[in-house]
Short mmCIF file of C-alpha atoms and ligand atoms in Angstrom, two decimals:
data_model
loop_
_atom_site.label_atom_id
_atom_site.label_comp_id
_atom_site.label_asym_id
_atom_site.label_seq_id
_atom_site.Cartn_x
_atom_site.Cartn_y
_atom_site.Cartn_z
CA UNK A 110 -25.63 11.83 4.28
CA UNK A 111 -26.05 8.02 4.58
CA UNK A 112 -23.33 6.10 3.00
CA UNK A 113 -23.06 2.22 2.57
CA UNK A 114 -19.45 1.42 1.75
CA UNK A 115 -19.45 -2.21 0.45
CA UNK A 116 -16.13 -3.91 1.18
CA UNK A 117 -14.17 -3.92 4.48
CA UNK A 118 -10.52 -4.24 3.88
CA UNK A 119 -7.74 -1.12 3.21
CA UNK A 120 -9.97 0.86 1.26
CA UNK A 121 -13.41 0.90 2.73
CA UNK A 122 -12.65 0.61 6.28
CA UNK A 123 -10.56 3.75 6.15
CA UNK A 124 -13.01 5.32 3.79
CA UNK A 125 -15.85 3.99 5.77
CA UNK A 126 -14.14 5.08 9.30
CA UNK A 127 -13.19 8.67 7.87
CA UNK A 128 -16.71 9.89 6.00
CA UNK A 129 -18.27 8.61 9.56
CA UNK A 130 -15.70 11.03 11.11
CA UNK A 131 -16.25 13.94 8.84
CA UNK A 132 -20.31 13.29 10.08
CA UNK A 133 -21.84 11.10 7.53
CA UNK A 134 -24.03 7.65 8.74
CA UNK A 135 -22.12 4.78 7.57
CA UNK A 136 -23.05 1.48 6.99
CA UNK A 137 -20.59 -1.27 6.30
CA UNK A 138 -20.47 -4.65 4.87
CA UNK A 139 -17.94 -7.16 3.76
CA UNK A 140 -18.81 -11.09 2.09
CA UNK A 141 -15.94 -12.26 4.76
CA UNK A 142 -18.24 -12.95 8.10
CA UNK A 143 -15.98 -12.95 10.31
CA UNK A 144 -13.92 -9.83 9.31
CA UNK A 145 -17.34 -8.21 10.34
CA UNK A 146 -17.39 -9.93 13.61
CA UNK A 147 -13.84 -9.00 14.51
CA UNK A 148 -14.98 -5.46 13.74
CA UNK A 149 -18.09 -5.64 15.98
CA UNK A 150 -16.20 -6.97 18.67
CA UNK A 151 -13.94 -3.90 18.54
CA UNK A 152 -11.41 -5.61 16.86
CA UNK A 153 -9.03 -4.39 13.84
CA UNK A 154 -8.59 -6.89 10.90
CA UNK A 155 -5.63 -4.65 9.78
CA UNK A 156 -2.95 -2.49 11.72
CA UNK A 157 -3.59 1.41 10.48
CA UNK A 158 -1.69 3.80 12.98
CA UNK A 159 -5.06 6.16 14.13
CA UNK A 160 -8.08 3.77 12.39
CA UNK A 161 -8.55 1.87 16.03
CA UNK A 162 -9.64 4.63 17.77
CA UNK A 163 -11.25 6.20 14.76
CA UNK A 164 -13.62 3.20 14.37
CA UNK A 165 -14.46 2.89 18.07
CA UNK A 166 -15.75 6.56 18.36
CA UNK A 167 -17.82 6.17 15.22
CA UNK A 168 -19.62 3.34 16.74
CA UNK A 169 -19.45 4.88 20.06
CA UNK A 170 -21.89 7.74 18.36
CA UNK A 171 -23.45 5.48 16.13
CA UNK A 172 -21.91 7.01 13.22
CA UNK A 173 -20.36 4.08 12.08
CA UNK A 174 -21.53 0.13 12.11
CA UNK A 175 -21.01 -3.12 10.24
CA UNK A 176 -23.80 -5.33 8.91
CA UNK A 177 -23.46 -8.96 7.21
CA UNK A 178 -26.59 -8.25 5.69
CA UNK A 179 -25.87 -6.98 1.86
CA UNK A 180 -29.12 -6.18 1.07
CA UNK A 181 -29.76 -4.22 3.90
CA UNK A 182 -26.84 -2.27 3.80
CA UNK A 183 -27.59 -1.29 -0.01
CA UNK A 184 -31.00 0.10 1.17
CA UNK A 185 -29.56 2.29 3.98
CA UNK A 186 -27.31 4.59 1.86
CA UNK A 187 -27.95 7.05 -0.76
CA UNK A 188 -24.39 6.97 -1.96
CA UNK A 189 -22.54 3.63 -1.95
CA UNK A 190 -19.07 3.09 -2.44
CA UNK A 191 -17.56 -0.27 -3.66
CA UNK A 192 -14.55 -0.94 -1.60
CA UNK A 193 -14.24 -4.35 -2.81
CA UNK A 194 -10.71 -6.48 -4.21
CA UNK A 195 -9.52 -6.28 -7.51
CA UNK A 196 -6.74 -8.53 -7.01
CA UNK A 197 -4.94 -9.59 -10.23
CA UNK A 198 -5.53 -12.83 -12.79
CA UNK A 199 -2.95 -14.94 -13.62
CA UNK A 200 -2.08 -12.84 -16.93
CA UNK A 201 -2.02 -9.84 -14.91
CA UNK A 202 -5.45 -7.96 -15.84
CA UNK A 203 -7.61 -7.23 -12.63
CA UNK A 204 -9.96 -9.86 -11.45
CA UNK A 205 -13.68 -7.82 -11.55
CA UNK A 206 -15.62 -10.27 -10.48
CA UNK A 207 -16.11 -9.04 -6.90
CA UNK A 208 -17.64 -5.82 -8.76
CA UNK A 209 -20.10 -7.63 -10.39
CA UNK A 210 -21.37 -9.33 -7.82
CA UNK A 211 -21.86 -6.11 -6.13
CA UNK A 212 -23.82 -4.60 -8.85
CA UNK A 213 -25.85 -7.76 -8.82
CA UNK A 214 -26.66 -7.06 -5.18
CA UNK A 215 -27.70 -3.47 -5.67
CA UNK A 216 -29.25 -3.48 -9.04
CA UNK A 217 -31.34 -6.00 -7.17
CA UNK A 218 -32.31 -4.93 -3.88
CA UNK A 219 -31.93 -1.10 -4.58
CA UNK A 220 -35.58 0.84 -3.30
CA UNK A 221 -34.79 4.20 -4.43
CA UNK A 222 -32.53 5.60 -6.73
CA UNK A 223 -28.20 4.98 -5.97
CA UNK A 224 -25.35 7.06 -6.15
CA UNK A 225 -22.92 3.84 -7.30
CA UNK A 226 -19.43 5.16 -6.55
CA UNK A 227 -16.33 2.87 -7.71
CA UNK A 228 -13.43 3.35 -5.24
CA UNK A 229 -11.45 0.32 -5.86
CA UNK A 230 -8.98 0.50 -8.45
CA UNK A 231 -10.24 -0.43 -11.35
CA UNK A 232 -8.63 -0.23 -15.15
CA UNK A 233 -10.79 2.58 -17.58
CA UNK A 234 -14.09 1.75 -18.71
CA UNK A 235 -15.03 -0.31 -15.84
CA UNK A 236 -17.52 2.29 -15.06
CA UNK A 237 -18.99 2.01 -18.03
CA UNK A 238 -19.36 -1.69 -17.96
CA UNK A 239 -20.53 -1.15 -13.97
CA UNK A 240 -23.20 1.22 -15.18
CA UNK A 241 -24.52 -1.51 -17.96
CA UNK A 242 -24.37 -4.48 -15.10
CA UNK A 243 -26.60 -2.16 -13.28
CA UNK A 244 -29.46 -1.65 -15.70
CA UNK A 245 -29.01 -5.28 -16.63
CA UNK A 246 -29.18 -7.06 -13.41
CA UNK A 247 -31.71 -4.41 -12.01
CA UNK A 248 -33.97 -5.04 -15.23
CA UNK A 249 -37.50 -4.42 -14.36
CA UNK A 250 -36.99 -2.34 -10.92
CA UNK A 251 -37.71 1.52 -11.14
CA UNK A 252 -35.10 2.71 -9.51
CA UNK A 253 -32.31 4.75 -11.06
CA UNK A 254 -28.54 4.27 -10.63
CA UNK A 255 -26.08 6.99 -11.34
CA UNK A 256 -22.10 5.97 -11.32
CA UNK A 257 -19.04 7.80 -10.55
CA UNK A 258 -15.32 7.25 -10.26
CA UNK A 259 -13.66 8.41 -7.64
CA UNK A 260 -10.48 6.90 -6.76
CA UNK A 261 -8.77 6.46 -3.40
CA UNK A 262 -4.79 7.62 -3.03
CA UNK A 263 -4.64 5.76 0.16
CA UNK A 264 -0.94 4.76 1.67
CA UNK A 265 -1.08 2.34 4.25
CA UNK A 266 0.40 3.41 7.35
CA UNK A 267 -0.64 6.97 6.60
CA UNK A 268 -4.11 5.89 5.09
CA UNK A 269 -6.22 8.15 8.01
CA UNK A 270 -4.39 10.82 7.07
CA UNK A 271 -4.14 10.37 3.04
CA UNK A 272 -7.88 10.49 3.29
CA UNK A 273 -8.76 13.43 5.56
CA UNK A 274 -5.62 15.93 4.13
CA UNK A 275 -5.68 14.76 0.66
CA UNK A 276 -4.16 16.44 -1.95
CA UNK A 277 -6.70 16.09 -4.53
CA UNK A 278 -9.98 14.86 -4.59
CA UNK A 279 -10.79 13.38 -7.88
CA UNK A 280 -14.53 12.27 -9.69
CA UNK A 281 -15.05 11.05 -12.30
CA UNK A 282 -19.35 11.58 -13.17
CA UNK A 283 -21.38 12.25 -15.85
CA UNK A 284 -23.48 15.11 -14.91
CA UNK A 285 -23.58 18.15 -12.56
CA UNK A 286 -26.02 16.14 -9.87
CA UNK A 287 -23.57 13.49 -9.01
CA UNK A 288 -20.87 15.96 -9.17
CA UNK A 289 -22.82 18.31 -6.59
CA UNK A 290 -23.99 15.12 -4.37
CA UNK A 291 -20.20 13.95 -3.83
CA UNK A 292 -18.84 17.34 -3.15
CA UNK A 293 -21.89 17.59 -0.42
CA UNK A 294 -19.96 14.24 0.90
CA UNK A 295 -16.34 15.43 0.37
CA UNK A 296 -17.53 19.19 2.03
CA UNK A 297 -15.80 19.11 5.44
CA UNK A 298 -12.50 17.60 3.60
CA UNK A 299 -12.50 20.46 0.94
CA UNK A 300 -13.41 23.16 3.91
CA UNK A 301 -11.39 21.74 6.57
CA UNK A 302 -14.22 22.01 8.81
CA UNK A 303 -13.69 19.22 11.11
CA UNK A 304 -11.95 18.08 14.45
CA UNK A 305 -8.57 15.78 12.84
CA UNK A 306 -8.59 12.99 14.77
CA UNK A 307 -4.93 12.19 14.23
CA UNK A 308 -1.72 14.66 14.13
CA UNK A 309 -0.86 15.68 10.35
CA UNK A 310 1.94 17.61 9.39
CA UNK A 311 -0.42 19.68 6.66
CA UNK A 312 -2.90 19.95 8.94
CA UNK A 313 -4.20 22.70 9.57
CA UNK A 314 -2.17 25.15 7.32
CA UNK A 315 -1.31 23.03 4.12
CA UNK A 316 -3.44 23.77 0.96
CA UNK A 317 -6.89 22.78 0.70
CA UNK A 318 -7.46 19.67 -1.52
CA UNK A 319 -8.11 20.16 -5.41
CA UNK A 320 -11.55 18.88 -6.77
CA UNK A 321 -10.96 17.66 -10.10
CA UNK A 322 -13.95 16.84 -11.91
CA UNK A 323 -13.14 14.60 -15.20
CA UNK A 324 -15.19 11.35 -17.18
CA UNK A 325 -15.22 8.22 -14.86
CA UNK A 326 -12.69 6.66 -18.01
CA UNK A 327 -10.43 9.51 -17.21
CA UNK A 328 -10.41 8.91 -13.24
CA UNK A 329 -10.30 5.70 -13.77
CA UNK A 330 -6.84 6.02 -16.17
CA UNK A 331 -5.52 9.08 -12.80
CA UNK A 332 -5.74 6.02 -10.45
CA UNK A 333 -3.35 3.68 -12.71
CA UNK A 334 -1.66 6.02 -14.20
CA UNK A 335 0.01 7.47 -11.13
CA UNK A 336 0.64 4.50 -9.57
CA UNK A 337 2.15 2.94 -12.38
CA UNK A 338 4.46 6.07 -12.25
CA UNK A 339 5.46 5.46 -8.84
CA UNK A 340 6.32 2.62 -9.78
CA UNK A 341 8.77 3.40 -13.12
CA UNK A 342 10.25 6.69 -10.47
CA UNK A 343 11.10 3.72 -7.95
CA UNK A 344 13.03 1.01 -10.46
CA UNK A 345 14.45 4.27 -12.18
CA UNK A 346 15.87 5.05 -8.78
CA UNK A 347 17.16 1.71 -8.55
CA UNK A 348 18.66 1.53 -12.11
CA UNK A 349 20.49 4.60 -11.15
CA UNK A 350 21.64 3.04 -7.76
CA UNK A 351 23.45 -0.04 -9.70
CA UNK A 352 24.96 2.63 -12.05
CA UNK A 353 26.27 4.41 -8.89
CA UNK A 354 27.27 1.79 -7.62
CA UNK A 355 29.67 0.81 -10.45
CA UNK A 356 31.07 4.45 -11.02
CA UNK A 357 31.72 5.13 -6.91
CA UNK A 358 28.91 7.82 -6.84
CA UNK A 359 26.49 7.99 -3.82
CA UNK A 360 23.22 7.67 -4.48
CA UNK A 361 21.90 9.46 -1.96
CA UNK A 362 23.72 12.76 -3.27
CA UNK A 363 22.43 11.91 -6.57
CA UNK A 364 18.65 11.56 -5.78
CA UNK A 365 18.90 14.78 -3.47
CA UNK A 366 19.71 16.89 -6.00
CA UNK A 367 17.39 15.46 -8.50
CA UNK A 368 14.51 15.54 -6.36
CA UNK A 369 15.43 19.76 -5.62
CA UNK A 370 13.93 19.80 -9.63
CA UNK A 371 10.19 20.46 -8.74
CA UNK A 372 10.03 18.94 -11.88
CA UNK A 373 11.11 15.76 -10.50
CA UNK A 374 9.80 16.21 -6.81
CA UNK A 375 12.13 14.21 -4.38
CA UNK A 376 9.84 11.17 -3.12
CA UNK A 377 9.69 7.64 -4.27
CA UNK A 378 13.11 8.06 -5.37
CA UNK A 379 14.56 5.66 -2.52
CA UNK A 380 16.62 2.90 -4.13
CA UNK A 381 16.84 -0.96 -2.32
CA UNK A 382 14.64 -4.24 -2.70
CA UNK A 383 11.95 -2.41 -4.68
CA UNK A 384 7.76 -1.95 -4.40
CA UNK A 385 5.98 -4.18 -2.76
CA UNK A 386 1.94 -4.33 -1.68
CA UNK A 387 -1.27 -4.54 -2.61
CA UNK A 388 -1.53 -1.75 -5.03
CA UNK A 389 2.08 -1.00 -7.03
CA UNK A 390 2.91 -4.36 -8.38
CA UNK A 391 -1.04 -5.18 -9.29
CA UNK A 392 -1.31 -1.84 -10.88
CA UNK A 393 1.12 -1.75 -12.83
CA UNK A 394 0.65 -5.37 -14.23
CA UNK A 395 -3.05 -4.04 -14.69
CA UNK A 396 -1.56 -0.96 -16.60
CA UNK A 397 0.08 -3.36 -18.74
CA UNK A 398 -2.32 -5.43 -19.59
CA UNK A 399 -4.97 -2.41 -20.20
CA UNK A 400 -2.71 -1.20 -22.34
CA UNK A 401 -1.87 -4.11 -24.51
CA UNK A 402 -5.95 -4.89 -24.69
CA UNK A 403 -6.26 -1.22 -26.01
CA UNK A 404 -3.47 -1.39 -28.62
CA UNK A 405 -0.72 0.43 -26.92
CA UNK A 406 2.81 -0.78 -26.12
CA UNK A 407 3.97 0.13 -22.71
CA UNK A 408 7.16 -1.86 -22.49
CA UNK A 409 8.58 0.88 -20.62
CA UNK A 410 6.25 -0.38 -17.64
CA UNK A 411 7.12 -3.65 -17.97
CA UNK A 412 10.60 -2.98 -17.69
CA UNK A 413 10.01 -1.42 -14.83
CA UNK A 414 8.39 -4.26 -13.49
CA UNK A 415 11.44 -6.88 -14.76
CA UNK A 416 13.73 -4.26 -13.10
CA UNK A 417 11.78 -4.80 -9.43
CA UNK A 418 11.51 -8.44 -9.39
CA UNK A 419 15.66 -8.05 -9.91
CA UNK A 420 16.36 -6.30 -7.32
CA UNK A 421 16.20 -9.87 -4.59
CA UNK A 422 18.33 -11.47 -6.89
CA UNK A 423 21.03 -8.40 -6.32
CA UNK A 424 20.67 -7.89 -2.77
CA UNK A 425 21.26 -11.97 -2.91
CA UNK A 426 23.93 -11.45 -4.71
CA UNK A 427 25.63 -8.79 -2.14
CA UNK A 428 24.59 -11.33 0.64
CA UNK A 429 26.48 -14.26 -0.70
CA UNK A 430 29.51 -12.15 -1.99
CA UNK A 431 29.70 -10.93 1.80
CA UNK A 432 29.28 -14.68 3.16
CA UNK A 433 30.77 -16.46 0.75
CA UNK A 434 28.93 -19.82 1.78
CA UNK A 435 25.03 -19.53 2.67
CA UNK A 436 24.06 -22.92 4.05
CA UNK A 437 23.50 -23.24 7.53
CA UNK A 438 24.57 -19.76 8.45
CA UNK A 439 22.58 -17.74 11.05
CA UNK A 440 21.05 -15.01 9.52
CA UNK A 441 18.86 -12.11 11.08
CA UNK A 442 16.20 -10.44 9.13
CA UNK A 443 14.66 -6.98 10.44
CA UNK A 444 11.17 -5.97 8.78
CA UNK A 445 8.77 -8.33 6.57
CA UNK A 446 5.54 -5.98 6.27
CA UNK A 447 6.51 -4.74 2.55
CA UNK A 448 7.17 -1.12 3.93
CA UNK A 449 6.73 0.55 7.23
CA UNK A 450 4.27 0.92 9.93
CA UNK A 451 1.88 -1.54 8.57
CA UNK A 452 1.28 -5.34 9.25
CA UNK A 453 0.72 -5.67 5.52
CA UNK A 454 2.99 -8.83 3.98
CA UNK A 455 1.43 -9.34 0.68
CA UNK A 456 4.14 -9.28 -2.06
CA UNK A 457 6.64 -7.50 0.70
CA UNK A 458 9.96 -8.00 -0.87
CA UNK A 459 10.88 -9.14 2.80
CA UNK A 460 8.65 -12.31 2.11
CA UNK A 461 10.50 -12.91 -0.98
CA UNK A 462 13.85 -12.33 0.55
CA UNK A 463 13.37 -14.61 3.31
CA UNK A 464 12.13 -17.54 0.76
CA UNK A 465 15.11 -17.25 -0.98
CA UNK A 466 17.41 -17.02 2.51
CA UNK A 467 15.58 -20.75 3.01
CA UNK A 468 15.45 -22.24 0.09
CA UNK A 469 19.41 -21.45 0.27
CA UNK A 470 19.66 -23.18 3.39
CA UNK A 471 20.04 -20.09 5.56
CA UNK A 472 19.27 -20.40 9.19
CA UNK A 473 16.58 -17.20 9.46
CA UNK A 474 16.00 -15.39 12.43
CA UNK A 475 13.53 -12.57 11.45
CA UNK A 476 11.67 -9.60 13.90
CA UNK A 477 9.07 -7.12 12.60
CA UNK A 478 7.43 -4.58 14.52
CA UNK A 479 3.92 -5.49 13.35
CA UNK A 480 3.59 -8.33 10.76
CA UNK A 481 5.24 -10.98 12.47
CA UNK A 482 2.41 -12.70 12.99
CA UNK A 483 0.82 -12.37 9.35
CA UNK A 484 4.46 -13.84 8.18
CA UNK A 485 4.43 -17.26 10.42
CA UNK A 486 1.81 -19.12 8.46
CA UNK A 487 3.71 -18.04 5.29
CA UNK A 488 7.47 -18.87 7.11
CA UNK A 489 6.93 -22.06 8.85
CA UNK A 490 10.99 -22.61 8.45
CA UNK A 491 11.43 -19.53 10.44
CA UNK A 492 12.68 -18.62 13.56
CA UNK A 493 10.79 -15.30 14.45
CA UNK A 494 12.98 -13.03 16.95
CA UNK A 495 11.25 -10.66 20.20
CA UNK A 496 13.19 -7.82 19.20
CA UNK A 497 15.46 -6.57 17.09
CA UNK A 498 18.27 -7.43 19.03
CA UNK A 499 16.86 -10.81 19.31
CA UNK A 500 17.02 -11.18 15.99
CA UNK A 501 20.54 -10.05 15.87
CA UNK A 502 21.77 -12.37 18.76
CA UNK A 503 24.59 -14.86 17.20
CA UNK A 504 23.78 -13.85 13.35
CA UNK A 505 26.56 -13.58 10.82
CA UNK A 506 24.69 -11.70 8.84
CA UNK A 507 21.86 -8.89 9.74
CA UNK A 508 19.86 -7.91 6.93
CA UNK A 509 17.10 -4.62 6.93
CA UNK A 510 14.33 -5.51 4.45
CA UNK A 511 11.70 -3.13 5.55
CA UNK A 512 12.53 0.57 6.94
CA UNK A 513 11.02 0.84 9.92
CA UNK A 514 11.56 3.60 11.47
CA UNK A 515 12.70 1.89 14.82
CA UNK A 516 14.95 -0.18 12.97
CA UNK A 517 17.20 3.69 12.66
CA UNK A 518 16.71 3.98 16.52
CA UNK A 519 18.00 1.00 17.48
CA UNK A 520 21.17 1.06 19.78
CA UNK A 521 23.17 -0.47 16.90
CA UNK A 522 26.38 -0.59 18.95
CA UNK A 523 24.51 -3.39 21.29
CA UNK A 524 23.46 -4.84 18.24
CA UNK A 525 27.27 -5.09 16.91
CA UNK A 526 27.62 -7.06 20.21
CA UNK A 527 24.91 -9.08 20.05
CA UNK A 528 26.33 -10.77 16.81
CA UNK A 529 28.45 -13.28 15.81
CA UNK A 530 29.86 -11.45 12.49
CA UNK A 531 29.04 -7.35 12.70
CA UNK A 532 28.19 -7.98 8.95
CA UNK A 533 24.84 -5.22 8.23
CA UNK A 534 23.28 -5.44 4.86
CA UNK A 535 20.90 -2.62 4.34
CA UNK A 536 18.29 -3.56 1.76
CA UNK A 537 16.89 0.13 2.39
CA UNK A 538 19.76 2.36 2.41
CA UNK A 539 18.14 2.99 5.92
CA UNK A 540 21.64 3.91 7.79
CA UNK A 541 24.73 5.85 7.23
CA UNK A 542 27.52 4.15 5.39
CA UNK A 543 29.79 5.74 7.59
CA UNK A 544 27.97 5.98 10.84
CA UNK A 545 28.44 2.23 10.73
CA UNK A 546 31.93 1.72 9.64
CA UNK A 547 32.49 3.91 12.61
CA UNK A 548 30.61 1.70 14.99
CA UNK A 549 32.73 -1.46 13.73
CA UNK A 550 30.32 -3.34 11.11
CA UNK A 551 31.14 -4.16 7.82
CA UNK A 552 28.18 -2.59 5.70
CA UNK A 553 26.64 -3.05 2.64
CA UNK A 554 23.39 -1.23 0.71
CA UNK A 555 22.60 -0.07 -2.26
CA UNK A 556 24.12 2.64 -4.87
CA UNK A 557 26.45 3.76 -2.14
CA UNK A 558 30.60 3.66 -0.92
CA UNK A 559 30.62 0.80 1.17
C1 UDX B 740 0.38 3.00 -3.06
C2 UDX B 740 0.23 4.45 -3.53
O1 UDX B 740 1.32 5.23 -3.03
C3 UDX B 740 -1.11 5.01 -3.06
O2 UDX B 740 -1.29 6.33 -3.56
C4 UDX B 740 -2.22 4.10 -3.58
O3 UDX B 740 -3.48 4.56 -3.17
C5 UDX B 740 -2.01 2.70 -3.11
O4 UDX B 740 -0.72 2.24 -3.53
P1 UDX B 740 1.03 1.77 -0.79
O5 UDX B 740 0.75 0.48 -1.46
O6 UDX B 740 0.54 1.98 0.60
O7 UDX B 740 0.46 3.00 -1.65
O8 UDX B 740 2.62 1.91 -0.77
P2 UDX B 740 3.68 3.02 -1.19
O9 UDX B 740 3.92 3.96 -0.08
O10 UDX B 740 3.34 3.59 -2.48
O11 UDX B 740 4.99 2.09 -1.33
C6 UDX B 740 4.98 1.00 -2.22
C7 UDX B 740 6.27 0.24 -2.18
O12 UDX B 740 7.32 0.99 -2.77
C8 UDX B 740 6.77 -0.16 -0.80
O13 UDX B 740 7.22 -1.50 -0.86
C9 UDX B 740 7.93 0.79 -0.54
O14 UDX B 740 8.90 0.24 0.32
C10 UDX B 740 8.47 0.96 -1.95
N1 UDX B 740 9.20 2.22 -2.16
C11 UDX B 740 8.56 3.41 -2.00
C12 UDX B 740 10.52 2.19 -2.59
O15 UDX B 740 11.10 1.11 -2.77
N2 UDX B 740 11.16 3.36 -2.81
C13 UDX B 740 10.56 4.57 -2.65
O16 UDX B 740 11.20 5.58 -2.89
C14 UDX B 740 9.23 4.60 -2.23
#
């Protein structure tokens, strides 16, 4: 099928990379200019672990290509997905105005009839008001638009894979057509009949993907609903970490166990510096304020979202108890992306941590796999480090804000030596409490026996 995805950040480059690679003709267009010219260079605006290559043999076999021109990419597809940013207003309800300029764009330059498919998040009932901008703007033309909802569970850093071994597959339409038209798209997902590109642990033998037809309100309300949950699962962790923490449990035990309930399910139940990204802290303050507009009280998300935004102050807390005096000491920071194997800062808790390290006078020494160069226009006070190690030479204090996986790997007894205090604060419960007493440090984290 020809598909126009119409956005080129997280969500429609993946999407846009992965329905080329399941055999579809994609077209793909972005209002940032040179974001496409990176990408037709061969570039990647974004790191993705698997979405390089991905993109490059797409082009290679002309599956996949970028075009500046808008109204040329809305006349190529039958189906076209809005990938666009719904970043958040200053009272916390979703800025939409990038979705009506798209439905300006194709309700104007449409020739035949559209398959309008919202993929950004979006709160309920924006289809609805999508579907009205449509015959509005498009007032006049003959052509026919039909919407659907069908919302993207991306992670970043396992985004390729989230979208080719999905769990579900949800779609939110009004009649059987659209329905039959995106499961013609979604086929080779749903079958497993294609060649995965990158190594998945469910691939091949895990479950096929649901298809879960409901109303585009109700797909819409999936999409905020569950990551507003992930969201209350993560500060309850963390509630229950402080309360460990106080009675001399281990938190780790504690979450184990619970997570054995299916009921309960043991992810997202990791306690430290809290969410971060894009999507968790936008969606929930989205939830909020959709709920609030419609007449409900959710104060149960918003103290999940007061609960987050304490978590910095207690990890500062732990950091000055340790040091006593903050000023002017050297302090390492490991990881600023706001979670691992992506170069993704925006609201990272890292970011926040580090402001707070400086604007307490801290001397910071920070190292991140991948997003240490998105973090230097935001950090111009700090010193970024070539390693880990680096960042650990002549600290008194090393903190781990982001749990990369290397970060476990690293030959922690060099990095004892490496430092002028073997003081380890572990914002991620990432290591063993008493791995590292072993090894010399003094170590702090979260919820657990220091
Ligand atoms: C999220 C949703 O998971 C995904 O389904 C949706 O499509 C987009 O939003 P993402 O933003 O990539 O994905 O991040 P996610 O993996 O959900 O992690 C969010 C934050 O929560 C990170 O900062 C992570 O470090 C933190 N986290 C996660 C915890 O603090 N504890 C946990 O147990 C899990």
């Amino acid at each position: 099928m020809k598909i126009s995805v119409i956005g080129a950040g997280y969500v429609g480059l993946v999407s846009g990379a992965c329905l080329a690679e399941i055999g579809h003709e994609v077209v793909c267009t972005d209002s940032d200019a040179s974001k496409l010219r990176t990408l037709e260079a061969g570039g990647m605006p974004i790191y993705e672990p698997g979405l390089e290559s991905m993109v490059a043999r797409a082009r290679k076999e002309r599956r996949l290509r970028f075009s500046a021109n808008a109204a040329e990419v809305v006349t190529a597809g039958e189906a076209i997905f809005i990938c666009v940013g719904t970043p958040p207003l200053a009272n916390g309800d979703a800025d939409l105005s990038a979705i009506d300029h798209v439905a300006r764009i194709v309700a104007t330059e449409a020739k035949s009839p559209k398959l309008v498919v919202e993929k950004s998040t979006v709160p309920a009932r924006t289809g609805r008001e999508l579907k009205r901008a449509l015959s509005v703007y498009g007032r006049g033309a003959k052509v026919t638009f039909r919407v659907a909802s069908n919302p993207e569970f991306l992670r970043e850093g396992t985004a390729v894979g989230d979208f080719l071994h999905p769990d579900r597959i949800v779609v939110g339409v009004e009649d059987d057509t659209t329905e039959r038209q995106l499961k013609d798209i979604y086929k080779p997902v749903l079958d497993r009949k294609f060649n995965c590109p990158i190594h998945n642990p469910s691939c091949p033998d895990g479950p096929p993907p649901a298809w879960v037809v409901t109303t585009i309100s109700s797909a819409e309300l999936i999409k905020h609903a569950s990551n507003s949950f992930l969201a209350l699962k993560i500060s309850y962790a963390n509630m229950v970490a402080d309360l460990a923490e106080r009675l001399g449990a281990d938190i780790g035990e504690v979450t184990r166990a619970m997570g054995m309930d299916p009921r309960i399910g043991p992810s997202f139940l990791s306690p430290g510096l809290g969410f971060g990204g894009f999507c968790l802290p936008k969606d929930l303050q989205a939830f909020v304020f959709l709920a609030e507009r419609s007449g409900v009280d959710f104060n149960l998300l918003r103290e999940a979202e007061k609960i987050n935004k304490r978590r910095i102050d207690q990890f500062y807390q732990k950091i000055r108890e340790a040091l006593w005096v903050v000023r002017d000491k050297p302090i390492g920071v490991l990881g600023l992306a706001f979670k691992p194997n992506t170069d993704d800062i925006r609201f990272a808790p890292a970011i926040d941590l580090v402001h707070r390290l400086i604007e307490e006078g801290a001397r910071v020494r920070a190292y991140d796999p991948e997003a240490m160069e998105k973090a230097r226009e935001l950090l111009p006070h700090v010193e970024f480090a070539k390693s880990a190690y680096d960042a650990a030479k002549g600290s008194e204090a090393l903190l781990i804000a982001t749990e990369w996986d290397e970060f476990r790997r690293l030959d922690w007894d060099r990095v004892r030596r490496e430092m002028a205090r073997p003081l380890v604060l572990d914002g991620r419960n990432l290591l063993s409490p008493a791995e590292m007493k072993k090894l010399g440090f003094e170590y702090r984290s979260f919820g657990r026996p220091d």
